[in-house]
Amino acid sequence: EAEVAQSPRYKITEKSQAVAFWCDPISGHATLYWYRQILGQGPELLVQFQDESVVDDSQLPKDRFSAERLKGVDSTLKIQPAELGDSAMYLCASSLEAFNSPLHFGNGTRLTVT
Amino acid sequence: QKEVEQNSGPLSVPEGAIASLNCTYSDRVSQSFFWYRQYSGKSPELIMSIYSNGDKEDGRFTAQLNKASQYVSLLIRDSQPSDSATYLCAVKVRSGSRLTFGEGTQLTVNP
């Protein structure tokens, strides 16, 4: 079964450093999502792409976070500079374009900022 | 008011019992509803989706939707210890919109 690939699996960084996460969605999935999940809470959408275009980044802290999906396939999420409060699981998901298509999640990147 | 609210946990049931998980949503025009299961340290995995009022059954799982009451639930029959996880309710308002998750309900099934 096709999977959403994410790397790295774990990342430890010091505050004020830059960090980047990578995601490769399931082939053919036009919609790609980045979610952040703080321990004990539900996932919160950071950014949603339709092909290479951003369709929702209303909850992305744009002063420090950036995301791109240049060719409409894989995507990178960057944080610069990282803050202690950024420690969380960063989940990438993808779906077909159809309205009722469910999201398929990758294994996530566990970020710890020290 | 939160967009998606789930009944507070944790919820503990004995093995073989029925576990009932509840979710309410604020946007009356929401159209798609999903239940995800998340094991500790893992990513969410889809269990059920439901789009029309009524019940939808899949094995031991039954999703129930009542759009008039803005309420969606998940029943797990014959609960097993392997069902112990956090269950996330997720709601989508319309095509192209975000999928919004609730905070999750932690379920423990005791042998």
GROMACS .gro file of C-alpha atoms in nm, chain A residues 7-63:
model
   57
    7SER     CA    1   1.186   1.264   0.710
    8PRO     CA    2   1.350   1.291   0.948
    9ARG     CA    3   1.163   1.073   1.194
   10TYR     CA    4   1.309   1.260   1.492
   11LYS     CA    5   1.484   1.597   1.518
   12ILE     CA    6   1.645   1.765   1.816
   13THR     CA    7   1.754   2.124   1.772
   14GLU     CA    8   1.849   2.418   1.985
   15LYS     CA    9   1.630   2.724   2.000
   16SER     CA   10   1.712   2.991   1.742
   17GLN     CA   11   1.837   2.727   1.499
   18ALA     CA   12   1.677   2.648   1.165
   19VAL     CA   13   1.504   2.315   1.101
   20ALA     CA   14   1.342   2.162   0.794
   21PHE     CA   15   1.107   1.872   0.736
   22TRP     CA   16   1.039   1.690   0.412
   23CYS     CA   17   0.729   1.510   0.286
   24ASP     CA   18   0.657   1.301  -0.022
   25PRO     CA   19   0.284   1.235  -0.065
   26ILE     CA   20   0.116   0.933  -0.216
   27SER     CA   21   0.157   0.941  -0.593
   28GLY     CA   22  -0.138   1.112  -0.758
   29HIS     CA   23  -0.253   1.296  -0.448
   30ALA     CA   24  -0.297   1.660  -0.544
   31THR     CA   25  -0.367   1.788  -0.194
   32LEU     CA   26  -0.094   1.800   0.069
   33TYR     CA   27  -0.128   1.909   0.430
   34TRP     CA   28   0.110   1.995   0.711
   35TYR     CA   29  -0.032   1.957   1.062
   36ARG     CA   30   0.126   2.024   1.399
   37GLN     CA   31   0.023   1.813   1.696
   38ILE     CA   32   0.122   1.915   2.045
   39LEU     CA   33   0.119   1.630   2.297
   40GLY     CA   34  -0.231   1.570   2.428
   41GLN     CA   35  -0.400   1.781   2.162
   42GLY     CA   36  -0.553   1.720   1.822
   43PRO     CA   37  -0.366   1.798   1.498
   44GLU     CA   38  -0.377   2.163   1.393
   45LEU     CA   39  -0.351   2.254   1.024
   46LEU     CA   40  -0.051   2.470   0.940
   47VAL     CA   41  -0.073   2.476   0.561
   48GLN     CA   42  -0.270   2.309   0.283
   49PHE     CA   43  -0.154   2.283  -0.078
   50GLN     CA   44  -0.353   2.208  -0.388
   51ASP     CA   45  -0.086   2.102  -0.637
   52GLU     CA   46   0.180   2.374  -0.595
   53SER     CA   47  -0.058   2.643  -0.469
   54VAL     CA   48  -0.127   2.729  -0.107
   55VAL     CA   49  -0.500   2.716  -0.037
   56ASP     CA   50  -0.492   2.766   0.339
   57ASP     CA   51  -0.206   2.896   0.553
   58SER     CA   52  -0.417   3.101   0.791
   59GLN     CA   53  -0.273   2.927   1.098
   60LEU     CA   54   0.089   2.921   0.983
   61PRO     CA   55   0.312   3.148   1.197
   62LYS     CA   56   0.456   3.322   0.896
   63ASP     CA   57   0.721   3.514   1.087
   0.00000   0.00000   0.00000
